[in-house]
């Protein structure tokens, strides 16, 4: 083999090794922050200019994730491949096969540890890099430039097979697939409260439309990071920093020993379209944040705080608003699921979803106002939510007797909902919908229901009036920068 051929062969083996190292890392870490592509993905997302992020959210939507994710995986493959290429070169040029193998494995392990800060799961990437280098050195890997295609194909098939297996293993780890959450501290009270709230739900005909409590696996989720942080409760703490009169750090045990409350709280993302489904509610278990704020005695001139999550997310808003907040460790009677901020998140009554920081680890009291993650990207989503009444597909049910049931949810944050009206003639005439009972929770939503006898196609419009008597504005606007407005209107029976 000429020197040139040998280099090409090493390059091919290195790409294969890069793929395997990334696959092995995924098999061990799953879709978590310990997966080697995770920090790269975050760097890509953080480095993308805000205007592009907003353009992608508006025009590409969810599939845009695949773009940065694919880029992150490709970069990871390149980096681990480079470790192996270095090892192979040392083995061939200097004639030190063992040295080259150890070098490749060590470099890959160091790289994975450096990227993720998780030395134990980094062993997977280091080991697979070492194994492939050893195979490449010993000649056990088919010559990639050899015309013997069968061997090359077999190698590709093996890589695809191993990666596929790794993907399957990884999917069952971490992220949403983490072991079903244990009951949260104070869960007994949560179960009772959950029962009460469910009993207050309207009895709608549709099986697919949930009531006042969104099931955990249907609750929407918005993350800036593709891979969620994993923080064992025993290692979690919340620290108050910055302009404080006295410092304070609370750990999980100290927090959950405080008096627990079980609140029905709805969340709504400022980025959703008027009838989208980024609005949900759960019964959250937690404790008010006000006593902690009092204890730290904020002194900053702006009376504002920057909240930070372990995933690198940050958002800033007034201390007064924060003082109304609730630190939650339970959701619908279970420990907080990974996707929703395990072990602890904050819930800010009545403000847009972005203020509800998940994996909350730091609250910095500021001297002057600063932009949060989304505000740096052009959003203005730290204020109170807009009023909305929804009519989703699953809320439209043909009752089979000539009647159609329309049902949905309405939300206006802490203003509450007083009334939902339905028009079946495009807004000419309006009828009051039936409403679910009003609950004591300050940031709850309500359900509405209206049955009518359709006669051909109907233009159905719904609108809510909040607890202050203000009708949901009819003027339509998109979600950027401060939330969608207008009335939900759709053709039924058409
Ligand atoms: N740490 C962290 N907190 C976060 C986010 C995030 O990406 N990271 N997303 C925010 C946004 S934009 C919304 S709408 C809500 C969604 O909460 P959920 O995923 O539990 O529904 O979380 C907020 N808190
Ligand atoms: Mo959001």
Coordinates of C-alpha atoms and ligand atoms in Angstrom, one line a residue:
X1 CA 0.0 0.0 0.0
X2 CA 1.4 3.4 -0.9
X3 CA 1.6 6.2 1.7
X4 CA -1.3 7.9 -0.1
X5 CA -3.5 4.8 0.0
X6 CA -2.6 4.2 3.6
X7 CA -3.8 7.8 4.5
X8 CA -7.0 7.3 2.6
X9 CA -7.6 4.1 4.4
X10 CA -7.0 5.7 7.7
X11 CA -9.4 8.5 6.9
X12 CA -12.1 6.0 6.0
X13 CA -11.5 4.0 9.2
X14 CA -11.6 7.3 11.2
X15 CA -15.0 8.3 9.8
X16 CA -16.3 4.9 10.8
X17 CA -14.8 5.3 14.2
X18 CA -16.3 8.7 14.6
X19 CA -19.8 7.3 13.8
X20 CA -19.3 4.5 16.2
X21 CA -18.0 6.7 19.0
X22 CA -21.0 9.0 18.7
X23 CA -23.3 6.0 18.5
X24 CA -21.8 4.4 21.6
X25 CA -22.1 7.7 23.5
X26 CA -25.8 7.8 22.5
X27 CA -26.3 4.2 23.6
X28 CA -24.9 5.0 27.0
X29 CA -26.2 8.6 27.6
X30 CA -29.4 8.6 25.5
X31 CA -30.9 12.0 24.7
X32 CA -29.3 13.8 27.6
X33 CA -26.6 16.4 28.2
X34 CA -24.1 13.5 28.6
X35 CA -24.4 12.7 24.9
X36 CA -21.4 14.1 23.1
X37 CA -23.4 15.9 20.4
X38 CA -25.4 17.7 23.1
X39 CA -22.9 20.6 23.9
X40 CA -22.1 21.0 20.3
X41 CA -25.8 21.3 19.5
X42 CA -26.1 23.9 22.2
X43 CA -23.1 25.9 20.8
X44 CA -24.7 25.8 17.4
X45 CA -28.1 27.0 18.8
X46 CA -26.4 29.7 21.0
X47 CA -24.3 30.9 18.1
X48 CA -27.1 31.2 15.6
X49 CA -28.2 34.8 15.3
X50 CA -31.6 35.6 16.8
X51 CA -33.1 36.7 13.5
X52 CA -32.4 33.3 12.0
X53 CA -33.7 31.4 15.0
X54 CA -37.0 33.4 14.9
X55 CA -37.2 32.9 11.1
X56 CA -36.8 29.2 11.5
X57 CA -39.4 29.0 14.3
X58 CA -41.9 30.8 12.1
X59 CA -41.1 29.2 8.7
X60 CA -39.6 25.8 9.4
X61 CA -41.0 24.9 12.8
X62 CA -40.1 21.6 14.5
X63 CA -38.1 20.2 11.5
X64 CA -35.6 23.0 12.1
X65 CA -34.3 21.0 15.1
X66 CA -33.2 18.2 12.7
X67 CA -30.9 20.7 10.9
X68 CA -28.9 21.9 13.9
X69 CA -29.0 18.4 15.4
X70 CA -27.7 16.9 12.2
X71 CA -24.9 19.5 12.2
X72 CA -24.0 18.7 15.8
X73 CA -23.8 15.0 15.1
X74 CA -21.7 15.6 12.0
X75 CA -19.3 17.8 14.0
X76 CA -19.1 15.2 16.7
X77 CA -18.3 12.5 14.2
X78 CA -15.6 14.7 12.7
X79 CA -14.0 15.4 16.1
X80 CA -13.9 11.8 17.2
X81 CA -12.8 10.7 13.8
X82 CA -9.9 13.1 14.1
X83 CA -8.8 11.5 17.4
X84 CA -8.7 8.1 15.7
X85 CA -7.0 9.5 12.6
X86 CA -4.2 10.8 14.9
X87 CA -3.9 7.5 16.6
X88 CA -3.7 5.6 13.3
X89 CA -1.1 7.9 11.9
X90 CA 1.1 7.5 15.0
X91 CA 0.6 3.7 14.6
X92 CA 1.6 3.6 10.9
X93 CA 4.2 6.4 10.7
X94 CA 6.0 5.8 14.0
X95 CA 5.3 2.1 14.0
X96 CA 3.7 2.1 17.4
X97 CA 0.3 0.3 17.1
X98 CA -0.3 0.1 20.8
X99 CA 0.7 3.7 21.4
X100 CA -1.5 4.8 18.5
X101 CA -4.5 2.9 19.9
X102 CA -4.0 4.2 23.4
X103 CA -3.6 7.7 22.0
X104 CA -6.8 7.5 20.0
X105 CA -8.8 6.1 23.0
X106 CA -7.4 8.6 25.4
X107 CA -8.0 11.5 23.1
X108 CA -11.6 10.4 22.4
X109 CA -12.2 10.0 26.2
X110 CA -10.7 13.4 27.0
X111 CA -12.7 15.0 24.2
X112 CA -16.0 13.3 25.4
X113 CA -15.3 14.3 29.0
X114 CA -14.4 17.8 28.0
X115 CA -17.6 18.2 26.0
X116 CA -20.0 16.7 28.5
X117 CA -18.3 16.9 31.8
X118 CA -19.3 13.3 32.4
X119 CA -16.2 11.2 32.6
X120 CA -18.0 7.9 33.2
X121 CA -20.3 7.9 30.1
X122 CA -17.3 9.3 28.1
X123 CA -15.7 5.9 28.5
X124 CA -18.1 4.6 25.8
X125 CA -16.7 7.0 23.2
X126 CA -13.1 6.4 24.3
X127 CA -13.5 2.7 24.2
X128 CA -15.1 2.5 20.8
X129 CA -12.4 4.8 19.4
X130 CA -9.8 2.6 20.8
X131 CA -11.3 -0.6 19.5
X132 CA -11.7 0.7 16.0
X133 CA -8.1 2.1 16.0
X134 CA -6.8 -1.3 17.2
X135 CA -8.8 -3.0 14.4
X136 CA -7.5 -0.4 11.8
X137 CA -3.9 -1.0 13.0
X138 CA -4.1 -4.7 12.9
X139 CA -5.6 -4.7 9.4
X140 CA -8.8 -6.3 10.6
X141 CA -10.8 -3.5 8.9
X142 CA -11.4 -4.0 5.2
X143 CA -9.3 -1.8 3.0
X144 CA -11.7 1.0 2.1
X145 CA -10.0 1.7 -1.2
X146 CA -9.7 -1.9 -2.0
X147 CA -11.8 -2.9 -4.9
X148 CA -13.1 -5.8 -2.8
X149 CA -16.4 -4.0 -2.4
X150 CA -18.0 -6.8 -0.4
X151 CA -15.7 -6.3 2.5
X152 CA -16.3 -2.5 2.4
X153 CA -20.0 -3.1 2.2
X154 CA -19.9 -5.5 5.1
X155 CA -18.0 -2.8 7.1
X156 CA -20.7 -0.2 6.3
X157 CA -23.4 -2.6 7.1
X158 CA -21.8 -3.4 10.4
X159 CA -21.5 0.3 11.3
X160 CA -25.1 0.9 10.4
X161 CA -26.2 -2.1 12.4
X162 CA -24.2 -1.1 15.5
X163 CA -25.4 2.5 15.2
X164 CA -29.0 1.4 14.8
X165 CA -28.7 -0.8 17.9
X166 CA -27.1 2.1 19.8
X167 CA -29.9 4.3 18.8
X168 CA -32.5 1.9 20.1
X169 CA -30.6 1.4 23.3
X170 CA -30.2 5.2 23.7
X171 CA -33.8 5.9 23.0
X172 CA -34.7 4.0 26.1
X173 CA -32.5 6.0 28.2
X174 CA -32.7 9.5 29.7
X175 CA -34.9 12.3 28.4
X176 CA -38.6 11.4 28.3
X177 CA -37.8 7.7 28.5
X178 CA -36.2 8.0 31.9
X179 CA -37.7 5.6 34.4
X180 CA -41.3 6.5 35.3
X181 CA -41.1 9.2 37.9
X182 CA -41.3 8.2 41.5
X183 CA -44.0 9.9 43.6
X184 CA -43.0 13.4 44.5
X185 CA -42.5 14.4 48.2
X186 CA -46.0 15.3 49.4
X187 CA -47.6 13.2 46.7
X188 CA -50.5 12.0 48.8
X189 CA -51.8 15.5 48.9
X190 CA -51.2 15.9 45.2
X191 CA -53.3 12.8 44.5
X192 CA -56.2 14.2 46.4
X193 CA -56.0 17.5 44.7
X194 CA -55.7 15.9 41.3
X195 CA -58.9 14.0 42.0
X196 CA -60.7 17.2 42.9
X197 CA -59.5 19.0 39.8
X198 CA -60.4 16.1 37.5
X199 CA -63.8 16.0 39.1
X200 CA -64.3 19.7 38.2
X201 CA -63.5 19.0 34.5
X202 CA -66.4 19.2 32.1
X203 CA -67.8 15.9 30.8
X204 CA -67.1 16.3 27.1
X205 CA -68.0 13.7 24.4
X206 CA -64.5 13.6 22.9
X207 CA -62.2 11.0 24.4
X208 CA -59.2 12.7 23.0
X209 CA -59.7 16.1 24.5
X210 CA -58.3 16.2 28.0
X211 CA -60.0 17.9 30.9
X212 CA -58.6 20.5 33.3
X213 CA -55.4 18.4 33.8
X214 CA -53.2 17.6 30.9
X215 CA -51.7 14.1 31.1
X216 CA -47.9 14.3 31.6
X217 CA -47.1 12.6 28.3
X218 CA -49.3 15.1 26.4
X219 CA -48.1 18.2 28.1
X220 CA -46.3 20.4 25.6
X221 CA -42.6 21.0 26.0
X222 CA -40.3 23.8 24.8
X223 CA -36.6 23.4 25.2
X224 CA -33.7 25.5 23.9
X225 CA -31.5 22.5 24.1
X226 CA -32.1 19.3 22.2
X227 CA -30.7 17.3 25.1
X228 CA -32.0 17.8 28.6
X229 CA -29.8 18.2 31.6
X230 CA -29.9 15.4 34.2
X231 CA -29.5 16.6 37.7
X232 CA -29.9 14.0 40.5
X233 CA -32.1 15.5 43.2
X234 CA -29.2 14.9 45.7
X235 CA -26.9 17.0 43.7
X236 CA -29.3 19.9 43.0
X237 CA -29.3 23.2 44.7
X238 CA -30.6 26.7 44.0
X239 CA -28.3 29.6 44.8
X240 CA -29.2 33.2 45.0
X241 CA -26.3 35.4 43.7
X242 CA -25.7 39.0 42.8
X243 CA -27.1 42.0 44.7
X244 CA -28.3 40.3 47.8
X245 CA -28.2 41.4 51.5
X246 CA -27.4 37.8 52.5
X247 CA -26.4 34.7 50.5
X248 CA -28.6 31.7 50.3
X249 CA -28.3 28.2 48.8
X250 CA -31.1 25.6 49.2
X251 CA -30.8 22.0 48.4
X252 CA -33.5 19.5 47.4
X253 CA -34.2 18.2 50.9
X254 CA -34.4 21.6 52.4
X255 CA -36.8 22.7 49.7
X256 CA -39.1 19.7 49.8
X257 CA -39.3 19.9 53.6
X258 CA -41.0 23.2 53.3
X259 CA -44.7 23.3 53.3
X260 CA -46.0 21.7 50.1
X261 CA -49.0 23.1 48.1
X262 CA -50.7 21.5 45.1
X263 CA -51.7 24.1 42.5
X264 CA -53.4 23.8 39.2
X265 CA -51.2 26.0 37.0
X266 CA -51.5 26.5 33.2
X267 CA -48.5 27.3 31.0
X268 CA -48.7 28.9 27.5
X269 CA -45.8 29.6 25.2
X270 CA -45.6 33.1 23.7
X271 CA -44.4 31.5 20.4
X272 CA -47.6 29.6 19.7
X273 CA -50.1 30.5 17.0
X274 CA -53.6 31.5 18.2
X275 CA -55.0 28.0 18.0
X276 CA -51.8 26.0 18.5
X277 CA -51.4 23.5 21.3
X278 CA -48.7 25.0 23.5
X279 CA -51.1 25.5 26.3
X280 CA -51.5 23.0 29.0
X281 CA -52.1 22.7 32.7
X282 CA -51.1 20.4 35.5
X283 CA -51.4 20.0 39.3
X284 CA -47.9 21.0 40.4
X285 CA -46.5 20.2 43.9
X286 CA -44.1 22.8 45.3
X287 CA -43.6 25.7 47.7
X288 CA -43.9 29.5 47.4
X289 CA -40.7 31.3 46.6
X290 CA -41.5 34.5 48.6
X291 CA -39.9 33.3 51.9
X292 CA -36.6 32.6 50.1
X293 CA -36.7 36.0 48.4
X294 CA -37.3 37.7 51.8
X295 CA -34.4 35.8 53.3
X296 CA -31.9 37.0 50.6
X297 CA -33.1 40.6 50.9
X298 CA -32.6 41.8 47.2
X299 CA -30.7 45.1 47.0
X300 CA -30.2 45.7 43.2
X301 CA -31.4 49.0 41.8
X302 CA -33.6 47.5 39.1
X303 CA -35.5 45.2 41.4
X304 CA -35.1 42.5 38.8
X305 CA -33.7 39.0 38.7
X306 CA -32.0 36.7 36.1
X307 CA -33.1 33.1 36.5
X308 CA -30.8 30.5 35.1
X309 CA -31.4 26.8 34.2
X310 CA -28.8 24.1 34.0
X311 CA -29.3 23.8 30.2
X312 CA -27.9 27.4 29.8
X313 CA -31.3 29.0 29.6
X314 CA -31.8 32.4 31.3
X315 CA -34.7 34.9 31.6
X316 CA -35.0 38.2 33.4
X317 CA -38.1 39.8 35.0
X318 CA -39.0 41.9 38.1
X319 CA -38.5 40.6 41.6
X320 CA -42.1 41.4 42.4
X321 CA -43.3 39.0 39.7
X322 CA -40.8 36.4 40.9
X323 CA -42.1 36.7 44.5
X324 CA -45.5 35.4 43.3
X325 CA -43.7 32.3 42.0
X326 CA -43.8 28.7 43.1
X327 CA -40.9 26.2 43.1
X328 CA -42.2 22.9 41.9
X329 CA -40.8 19.4 42.3
X330 CA -43.9 17.4 41.5
X331 CA -46.3 17.3 38.5
X332 CA -49.6 15.4 38.6
X333 CA -48.5 13.5 41.7
X334 CA -45.2 12.3 40.2
X335 CA -41.7 13.7 40.6
X336 CA -41.2 16.4 38.0
X337 CA -40.5 14.6 34.6
X338 CA -37.1 15.3 33.0
X339 CA -38.6 17.3 30.2
X340 CA -40.4 19.6 32.6
X341 CA -37.4 20.5 34.6
X342 CA -36.4 17.7 37.0
X343 CA -35.7 18.1 39.9
X344 CA -37.0 21.7 40.3
X345 CA -38.6 24.4 38.2
X346 CA -40.2 27.7 38.9
X347 CA -43.8 28.5 38.0
X348 CA -44.7 32.2 37.6
X349 CA -48.4 32.8 37.8
X350 CA -50.0 34.3 34.7
X351 CA -46.9 35.1 32.7
X352 CA -45.8 33.6 29.4
X353 CA -44.3 30.1 29.5
X354 CA -40.7 31.4 29.0
X355 CA -40.6 32.8 32.6
X356 CA -41.1 29.3 34.0
X357 CA -37.5 28.2 34.2
X358 CA -36.9 24.5 34.2
X359 CA -33.8 22.8 35.9
X360 CA -33.6 26.0 37.9
X361 CA -30.2 26.4 39.6
X362 CA -29.5 30.1 40.0
X363 CA -31.3 33.3 40.7
X364 CA -29.1 36.3 40.2
X365 CA -30.4 39.6 41.6
X366 CA -29.3 42.3 39.2
X367 CA -28.2 45.9 39.4
X368 CA -29.5 46.8 35.9
X369 CA -31.9 45.0 33.5
X370 CA -30.5 42.5 31.0
X371 CA -32.1 40.6 28.2
X372 CA -33.0 36.9 28.7
X373 CA -32.4 34.2 26.1
X374 CA -35.6 34.8 24.1
X375 CA -35.4 38.6 24.5
X376 CA -32.0 38.6 23.0
X377 CA -33.7 36.9 20.0
X378 CA -36.4 39.5 19.5
X379 CA -39.2 38.2 21.7
X380 CA -41.0 40.2 24.4
X381 CA -42.4 37.3 26.4
X382 CA -41.8 37.9 30.1
X383 CA -45.1 39.7 30.7
X384 CA -48.7 38.5 31.4
X385 CA -50.3 36.1 28.9
X386 CA -53.0 37.2 26.4
X387 CA -56.5 36.0 26.7
X388 CA -57.4 33.0 24.5
X389 CA -60.2 30.5 23.9
X390 CA -59.1 27.4 21.9
X391 CA -61.0 25.1 19.6
X392 CA -58.7 22.2 18.7
X393 CA -59.6 19.3 16.3
X394 CA -60.2 16.9 19.2
X395 CA -62.8 19.3 20.6
X396 CA -65.1 18.9 17.6
X397 CA -67.3 15.8 18.0
X398 CA -70.2 14.6 15.9
X399 CA -72.6 13.3 18.5
X400 CA -74.3 11.1 15.9
X401 CA -77.8 12.5 16.5
X402 CA -77.6 15.5 14.2
X403 CA -75.8 17.5 16.9
X404 CA -72.1 18.5 17.1
X405 CA -70.3 19.3 20.3
X406 CA -67.7 22.0 20.4
X407 CA -65.4 22.0 23.4
X408 CA -62.1 23.6 24.4
X409 CA -60.1 25.5 27.0
X410 CA -59.8 29.2 27.7
X411 CA -57.0 30.9 29.6
X412 CA -56.2 34.4 30.7
X413 CA -53.5 33.8 33.4
X414 CA -54.3 35.4 36.8
X415 CA -57.1 37.4 35.3
X416 CA -59.1 34.2 35.1
X417 CA -61.9 33.4 32.7
X418 CA -65.5 34.7 33.2
X419 CA -67.1 33.9 29.9
X420 CA -66.7 32.0 26.6
X421 CA -68.9 32.8 23.7
X422 CA -69.4 30.8 20.6
X423 CA -70.7 31.9 17.2
X424 CA -71.7 29.4 14.6
X425 CA -72.3 32.0 11.9
X426 CA -69.0 33.6 11.5
X427 CA -69.4 36.1 14.3
X428 CA -73.0 37.5 13.5
X429 CA -74.6 36.0 16.7
X430 CA -73.1 34.7 19.9
X431 CA -74.1 32.2 22.5
X432 CA -72.6 31.7 26.0
X433 CA -70.8 28.3 26.3
X434 CA -71.1 26.2 29.3
X435 CA -68.0 26.6 31.6
X436 CA -66.2 24.3 34.0
X437 CA -66.5 25.3 37.6
X438 CA -64.3 28.1 38.8
X439 CA -61.4 26.8 40.9
X440 CA -59.6 28.6 43.6
X441 CA -56.2 28.3 41.8
X442 CA -55.0 31.8 40.7
X443 CA -53.4 30.7 37.4
X444 CA -55.9 28.1 36.2
X445 CA -57.7 27.7 32.8
X446 CA -61.3 26.8 32.3
X447 CA -63.0 24.4 29.9
X448 CA -66.0 25.4 27.7
X449 CA -68.6 23.4 25.8
X450 CA -71.3 24.2 23.3
X451 CA -73.6 21.8 21.5
X452 CA -75.4 22.8 18.3
X453 CA -77.3 21.3 15.3
X454 CA -75.2 22.0 12.2
X455 CA -76.9 22.7 8.9
X456 CA -74.1 22.4 6.3
X457 CA -70.8 24.1 6.9
X458 CA -70.5 26.6 9.7
X459 CA -67.9 29.2 10.4
X460 CA -67.4 28.7 14.1
X461 CA -65.7 31.5 16.1
X462 CA -64.9 31.5 19.9
X463 CA -63.9 34.3 22.2
X464 CA -63.3 34.6 25.9
X465 CA -63.8 37.4 28.4
X466 CA -61.4 37.5 31.2
X467 CA -62.1 37.9 34.9
X468 CA -61.7 41.7 34.7
X469 CA -64.5 41.9 32.1
X470 CA -62.2 42.5 29.1
X471 CA -63.1 40.7 25.9
X472 CA -60.4 38.9 24.1
X473 CA -59.3 41.4 21.4
X474 CA -60.4 40.6 17.8
X475 CA -57.5 42.2 16.1
X476 CA -55.2 39.5 14.7
X477 CA -51.5 39.4 15.2
X478 CA -48.9 36.7 14.9
X479 CA -46.9 35.4 17.9
X480 CA -43.8 37.5 17.4
X481 CA -42.8 39.3 19.6
X482 CA -45.4 39.3 22.4
X483 CA -47.9 36.6 21.7
X484 CA -50.7 35.9 19.1
X485 CA -54.0 37.7 19.3
X486 CA -57.4 37.4 17.6
X487 CA -60.3 35.0 17.8
X488 CA -60.0 31.4 16.9
X489 CA -62.2 30.8 13.8
X490 CA -62.7 27.6 11.9
X491 CA -65.0 25.8 9.5
X492 CA -67.0 23.0 11.1
X493 CA -68.9 20.3 9.2
X494 CA -67.7 21.8 5.9
Ligands
LIG1 N1 -34.3 25.8 31.5 C1 -35.3 26.1 30.6 N2 -36.4 26.5 31.1 C2 -37.4 26.8 30.2 C3 -37.2 26.6 28.8 C4 -36.0 26.1 28.4 O1 -35.7 26.0 27.2 N3 -35.0 25.9 29.3 N4 -38.2 26.9 27.9 C5 -39.2 27.9 28.4 C6 -40.4 28.0 27.5 S1 -40.2 29.0 26.1 C7 -41.6 27.5 27.8 S2 -43.0 27.9 26.9 C8 -41.8 26.7 29.0 C9 -42.4 25.4 28.6 O2 -42.5 24.5 29.8 P1 -42.7 23.0 29.5 O3 -41.7 22.5 28.6 O4 -42.7 22.3 30.9 O5 -44.1 22.9 28.9 O6 -40.6 26.5 29.7 C10 -39.7 27.6 29.8 N5 -38.6 27.2 30.6
LIG2 MO1 -42.2 29.4 25.3

